[in-house]
Amino acid sequence: MNVETPTAPKFYNTLGRSLESFTPLSAGKVGIYTCGPTVYGDPHIGNLRAFVFEDVLVRAMRYLGYAVTQVMNITDVDDKTIREAKAAGLGLDEYTQPYIDSFLADLDTLHVARADEYPRATRHIAEMIAMIEQLIERGHAYLVDDGSVYFRIASDEDYGRLSGFQLDEAQQGERVASDEYEKEDVRDFVLWKAAKPGEPTWDSPWGAGRPGWHIECSAMSMKYLGESFDIHCGGVDNIFPHHENEIAQSESATGKPFAHTWLHAEHLIVDGEKMSKSLGNQYTLSELIEQGISPRILRYFYLSVNYRQKLNYTAYAVESAAGALRRVDQMRFRLDHTQEEGAPSPKLAAAAKQLRAEFRAGLADDLNLSECLAALFGFVKVVNVEIEHLRLGEGDLWKVRQVLSEVDTVFGVLDPEAWEQETEPSSIADDEVEELISQRREARSNRDFAEADRLRGVLEGHGIVLEDTAQATRWKRG
Ligand code: AMP
Ligand code: ZN
């Protein structure tokens, strides 16, 4: 439930490396820019971690009472997209469009709320050219003989303020070999790349060419959010050089502060190792779904670890995520079979109040979802006890559902019905369900818990939710 005056969160700002109380540039409003995908392949589950983090950030800011505008760019021109399009014998747009579509489809599958804008780099070349012209005019950029333009790092005395990069770490003034030999300084980065044979190009005051990667984000973020805006985010690998360069070129062009707060999500790793093609542990969402992992469980798994910690993808972590969701589902299931009787439960009212307070405090504490989830499970426990003791009174069922739906505006994962319609309809017949349940009962009475768990897994695979009571096992199609 939103309050009239937003609750100001604290964020760990990479710029300054400290926990800061957040103050929006314009009261009650927040502009958020997030570096989007480079569309030369399907996103992997690491990329998706960054995008789910950003989704939760946006939802959390809305929950805390802010009006949010979120912009996420699509990098549809860079070295990789050009290389792959060429290898496939396709034009750039023709090559990238299916990956833009699959990226958006993945976001939908994970219930990521759509951003307000998804600007594509190739549709904003004019804005990039204008910014480069501004930089040349102000002495922050220079044209070299082949028609490329570079940013002059020596002209920005604050360079390195985000990443801590020391200017003298690279040899200042050293000339580079290769095709960039005309740079004044080895550290300078390209803003505009002169045309190369066979590459897509655009006309510019410096001849045909294409933009460098960093300028894309500066031009698109400022177009949609203004020269100064509130929050810029991405994964930790974006800090240097991408975000450092975005700050350098944006602030040098406008003379104004660029983004105020910088938030960076740590990486997802797999079984403790970096995700990489050579290790064969780089998965896409479709691959996980093929392995039988539901997107709902994956979303919960993403939420289970705070964004500034590495997230380790293991079979155990996925099973824990599934187990946690099961606890919430079972509580809801019990709720559906409970009668309200008599006066409302004071314990329940107190628990709902506590959940609201702790959930809000957790979000405001640098998006501490572990705190928020702990508050949720504290609440689930109280509800279970009240159901067991038949203490739910008039209006209590509504109260429970209401507070769950409030916190779920941020989690986006608690309501099984919201995910149901997208999963395959269950093909298992009622008598087969009954048969598997009776086999499971048998296994449990023989204390063969591994078999009992396996049978539960089979049933869950068919979307069947089980609820064990002292007398029997109830079930429903989830
Ligand atoms: P890219 O498509 O490579 O530009 O990356 C899109 C987003 O995914 C960026 O914000 C990256 O920082 C982020 N990212 C890349 N690899 C990982 C990973 N292993 N874990 C989490 N985020 C990642
Ligand atoms: Zn970017």
Short mmCIF file of C-alpha atoms in Angstrom, two decimals, residues 174-393:
data_model
loop_
_atom_site.label_atom_id
_atom_site.label_comp_id
_atom_site.label_asym_id
_atom_site.label_seq_id
_atom_site.Cartn_x
_atom_site.Cartn_y
_atom_site.Cartn_z
CA GLU A 174 51.40 6.23 -24.86
CA ARG A 175 50.47 5.65 -28.44
CA VAL A 176 48.83 2.42 -29.41
CA ALA A 177 49.63 0.11 -32.22
CA SER A 178 46.91 -1.43 -34.41
CA ASP A 179 44.11 0.47 -36.07
CA GLU A 180 43.75 2.93 -33.23
CA TYR A 181 47.26 4.38 -33.60
CA GLU A 182 45.94 7.86 -34.08
CA LYS A 183 44.67 8.19 -30.53
CA GLU A 184 46.39 10.91 -28.50
CA ASP A 185 46.48 8.70 -25.45
CA VAL A 186 46.14 4.98 -24.94
CA ARG A 187 43.33 5.54 -22.42
CA ASP A 188 41.09 7.52 -24.75
CA PHE A 189 37.99 5.68 -25.85
CA VAL A 190 36.13 5.82 -29.11
CA LEU A 191 32.91 7.81 -29.52
CA TRP A 192 32.49 7.40 -33.26
CA LYS A 193 34.09 4.67 -35.34
CA ALA A 194 34.95 5.43 -38.97
CA ALA A 195 33.32 3.11 -41.51
CA LYS A 196 34.99 -0.21 -42.20
CA PRO A 197 34.19 -2.19 -45.34
CA GLY A 198 31.14 -4.41 -44.96
CA GLU A 199 29.90 -2.76 -41.75
CA PRO A 200 26.59 -0.90 -41.32
CA THR A 201 27.21 2.85 -41.24
CA TRP A 202 25.45 6.14 -40.70
CA ASP A 203 26.35 9.59 -42.08
CA SER A 204 27.89 12.04 -39.67
CA PRO A 205 29.77 15.36 -39.80
CA TRP A 206 32.96 13.21 -39.74
CA GLY A 207 31.95 10.94 -42.61
CA ALA A 208 30.30 7.53 -42.57
CA GLY A 209 30.68 5.48 -39.41
CA ARG A 210 28.92 4.14 -36.36
CA PRO A 211 28.77 4.99 -32.67
CA GLY A 212 30.93 3.47 -29.95
CA TRP A 213 29.12 1.49 -27.25
CA HIS A 214 29.45 3.93 -24.33
CA ILE A 215 27.95 6.94 -26.10
CA GLU A 216 24.78 4.94 -26.78
CA CYS A 217 23.77 4.84 -23.14
CA SER A 218 24.63 8.49 -22.44
CA ALA A 219 22.55 9.71 -25.37
CA MET A 220 19.56 7.47 -24.72
CA SER A 221 19.41 7.95 -20.95
CA MET A 222 19.53 11.73 -21.26
CA LYS A 223 16.95 11.80 -24.03
CA TYR A 224 14.35 10.00 -21.92
CA LEU A 225 15.31 11.00 -18.38
CA GLY A 226 17.02 14.39 -18.73
CA GLU A 227 20.66 15.46 -18.38
CA SER A 228 20.62 14.63 -14.68
CA PHE A 229 18.58 11.76 -13.34
CA ASP A 230 18.23 9.63 -10.23
CA ILE A 231 19.38 6.03 -10.61
CA HIS A 232 21.56 4.21 -13.09
CA CYS A 233 22.05 0.48 -12.75
CA GLY A 234 23.62 -2.54 -14.34
CA GLY A 235 25.76 -5.51 -13.46
CA VAL A 236 29.13 -5.10 -11.72
CA ASP A 237 30.97 -5.77 -14.98
CA ASN A 238 29.48 -2.50 -16.29
CA ILE A 239 31.25 -0.34 -13.69
CA PHE A 240 34.48 -0.12 -15.65
CA PRO A 241 34.92 1.00 -18.33
CA HIS A 242 31.29 1.35 -19.49
CA HIS A 243 29.77 3.38 -16.67
CA GLU A 244 32.95 5.29 -15.95
CA ASN A 245 32.98 6.37 -19.58
CA GLU A 246 29.27 7.20 -19.56
CA ILE A 247 29.88 9.59 -16.66
CA ALA A 248 32.94 11.15 -18.30
CA GLN A 249 31.26 11.87 -21.61
CA SER A 250 27.86 12.90 -20.19
CA GLU A 251 29.18 15.31 -17.59
CA SER A 252 31.78 16.72 -19.98
CA ALA A 253 29.06 17.36 -22.56
CA THR A 254 26.53 19.02 -20.25
CA GLY A 255 28.65 20.36 -17.38
CA LYS A 256 26.01 18.87 -15.05
CA PRO A 257 25.99 15.82 -12.80
CA PHE A 258 24.78 12.74 -14.70
CA ALA A 259 23.17 9.96 -12.63
CA HIS A 260 23.01 10.52 -8.90
CA THR A 261 22.88 6.95 -7.59
CA TRP A 262 24.66 3.99 -9.17
CA LEU A 263 23.48 0.50 -8.26
CA HIS A 264 25.27 -2.61 -9.46
CA ALA A 265 24.11 -6.20 -9.17
CA GLU A 266 26.71 -8.86 -8.48
CA HIS A 267 27.04 -11.77 -10.85
CA LEU A 268 25.29 -15.05 -10.98
CA ILE A 269 27.72 -17.95 -10.86
CA VAL A 270 27.06 -21.63 -11.50
CA ASP A 271 28.18 -24.28 -8.98
CA GLY A 272 30.67 -21.74 -7.64
CA GLU A 273 32.22 -21.08 -11.04
CA LYS A 274 31.99 -18.22 -13.47
CA MET A 275 29.43 -18.82 -16.18
CA SER A 276 31.11 -19.31 -19.48
CA LYS A 277 30.56 -20.98 -22.80
CA SER A 278 33.77 -23.02 -22.47
CA LEU A 279 32.64 -24.54 -19.14
CA GLY A 280 29.30 -25.39 -20.71
CA ASN A 281 27.44 -23.82 -17.79
CA GLN A 282 25.87 -20.86 -19.56
CA TYR A 283 22.14 -21.48 -19.56
CA THR A 284 19.27 -19.65 -21.16
CA LEU A 285 15.79 -19.52 -19.68
CA SER A 286 14.44 -21.91 -22.30
CA GLU A 287 17.15 -24.42 -21.46
CA LEU A 288 16.18 -24.34 -17.79
CA ILE A 289 12.51 -24.76 -18.65
CA GLU A 290 13.47 -27.77 -20.77
CA GLN A 291 15.23 -29.17 -17.70
CA GLY A 292 11.93 -28.89 -15.83
CA ILE A 293 12.74 -25.78 -13.77
CA SER A 294 9.74 -23.52 -13.62
CA PRO A 295 10.22 -19.79 -14.26
CA ARG A 296 8.36 -19.09 -11.04
CA ILE A 297 10.98 -21.02 -9.05
CA LEU A 298 13.75 -19.24 -10.96
CA ARG A 299 12.25 -15.86 -10.11
CA TYR A 300 12.07 -16.81 -6.43
CA PHE A 301 15.68 -18.03 -6.60
CA TYR A 302 16.73 -14.60 -7.94
CA LEU A 303 14.96 -12.89 -5.06
CA SER A 304 16.48 -15.14 -2.42
CA VAL A 305 19.90 -13.47 -2.34
CA ASN A 306 20.51 -9.72 -2.03
CA TYR A 307 21.66 -8.03 -5.19
CA ARG A 308 25.11 -7.07 -3.90
CA GLN A 309 26.00 -10.69 -3.20
CA LYS A 310 27.03 -13.25 -5.76
CA LEU A 311 24.19 -15.63 -6.54
CA ASN A 312 25.28 -19.25 -6.80
CA TYR A 313 23.10 -21.33 -9.10
CA THR A 314 23.10 -24.93 -7.81
CA ALA A 315 20.57 -27.76 -7.81
CA TYR A 316 20.32 -27.32 -4.03
CA ALA A 317 19.54 -23.59 -4.33
CA VAL A 318 16.80 -24.29 -6.86
CA GLU A 319 15.33 -26.98 -4.60
CA SER A 320 15.40 -24.57 -1.63
CA ALA A 321 13.62 -21.96 -3.71
CA ALA A 322 10.98 -24.51 -4.65
CA GLY A 323 10.63 -25.56 -0.99
CA ALA A 324 10.16 -21.97 0.16
CA LEU A 325 7.46 -21.31 -2.42
CA ARG A 326 5.78 -24.56 -1.42
CA ARG A 327 5.45 -23.26 2.14
CA VAL A 328 3.59 -20.21 0.92
CA ASP A 329 1.44 -22.24 -1.47
CA GLN A 330 0.50 -24.68 1.26
CA MET A 331 -0.49 -21.89 3.59
CA ARG A 332 -2.74 -20.48 0.85
CA PHE A 333 -4.15 -23.93 0.25
CA ARG A 334 -5.01 -24.32 3.94
CA LEU A 335 -6.55 -20.90 3.88
CA ASP A 336 -8.88 -22.04 1.09
CA HIS A 337 -10.13 -24.85 3.33
CA THR A 338 -10.59 -22.82 6.49
CA GLN A 339 -13.80 -21.35 7.85
CA GLU A 340 -13.88 -17.98 9.51
CA GLU A 341 -15.58 -18.14 12.86
CA GLY A 342 -16.26 -15.52 15.49
CA ALA A 343 -14.13 -12.48 16.21
CA PRO A 344 -11.04 -11.66 14.15
CA SER A 345 -7.73 -12.95 15.47
CA PRO A 346 -5.69 -10.26 17.24
CA LYS A 347 -2.53 -12.28 16.59
CA LEU A 348 -3.20 -12.24 12.89
CA ALA A 349 -3.83 -8.48 12.87
CA ALA A 350 -0.55 -7.93 14.73
CA ALA A 351 1.33 -10.25 12.36
CA ALA A 352 -0.02 -8.47 9.27
CA LYS A 353 1.01 -5.13 10.73
CA GLN A 354 4.46 -6.48 11.50
CA LEU A 355 4.85 -7.90 7.99
CA ARG A 356 3.98 -4.54 6.44
CA ALA A 357 6.44 -2.68 8.67
CA GLU A 358 9.30 -5.15 8.25
CA PHE A 359 8.76 -5.51 4.53
CA ARG A 360 8.91 -1.75 4.00
CA ALA A 361 11.97 -1.46 6.24
CA GLY A 362 13.69 -4.31 4.35
CA LEU A 363 13.06 -2.68 0.97
CA ALA A 364 14.32 0.65 2.28
CA ASP A 365 17.46 -1.04 3.58
CA ASP A 366 19.28 -1.17 0.23
CA LEU A 367 16.67 -3.56 -1.16
CA ASN A 368 17.34 -6.20 1.48
CA LEU A 369 15.07 -8.92 0.16
CA SER A 370 16.36 -11.44 2.71
CA GLU A 371 14.85 -9.23 5.41
CA CYS A 372 11.62 -8.99 3.41
CA LEU A 373 11.42 -12.76 2.93
CA ALA A 374 12.17 -13.40 6.62
CA ALA A 375 9.25 -11.09 7.45
CA LEU A 376 7.03 -13.00 5.02
CA PHE A 377 7.87 -16.38 6.53
CA GLY A 378 7.32 -15.04 10.07
CA PHE A 379 3.84 -14.10 8.90
CA VAL A 380 3.22 -17.47 7.20
CA LYS A 381 4.08 -19.20 10.47
CA VAL A 382 1.55 -17.16 12.44
CA VAL A 383 -1.17 -17.78 9.83
CA ASN A 384 -0.51 -21.53 9.95
CA VAL A 385 -0.79 -21.56 13.74
CA GLU A 386 -4.01 -19.55 13.65
CA ILE A 387 -5.50 -21.90 11.04
CA GLU A 388 -4.49 -24.93 13.06
CA HIS A 389 -6.18 -23.57 16.16
CA LEU A 390 -9.26 -22.52 14.17
CA ARG A 391 -8.77 -18.98 15.34
CA LEU A 392 -9.44 -17.14 12.10
CA GLY A 393 -12.46 -14.91 12.54
#
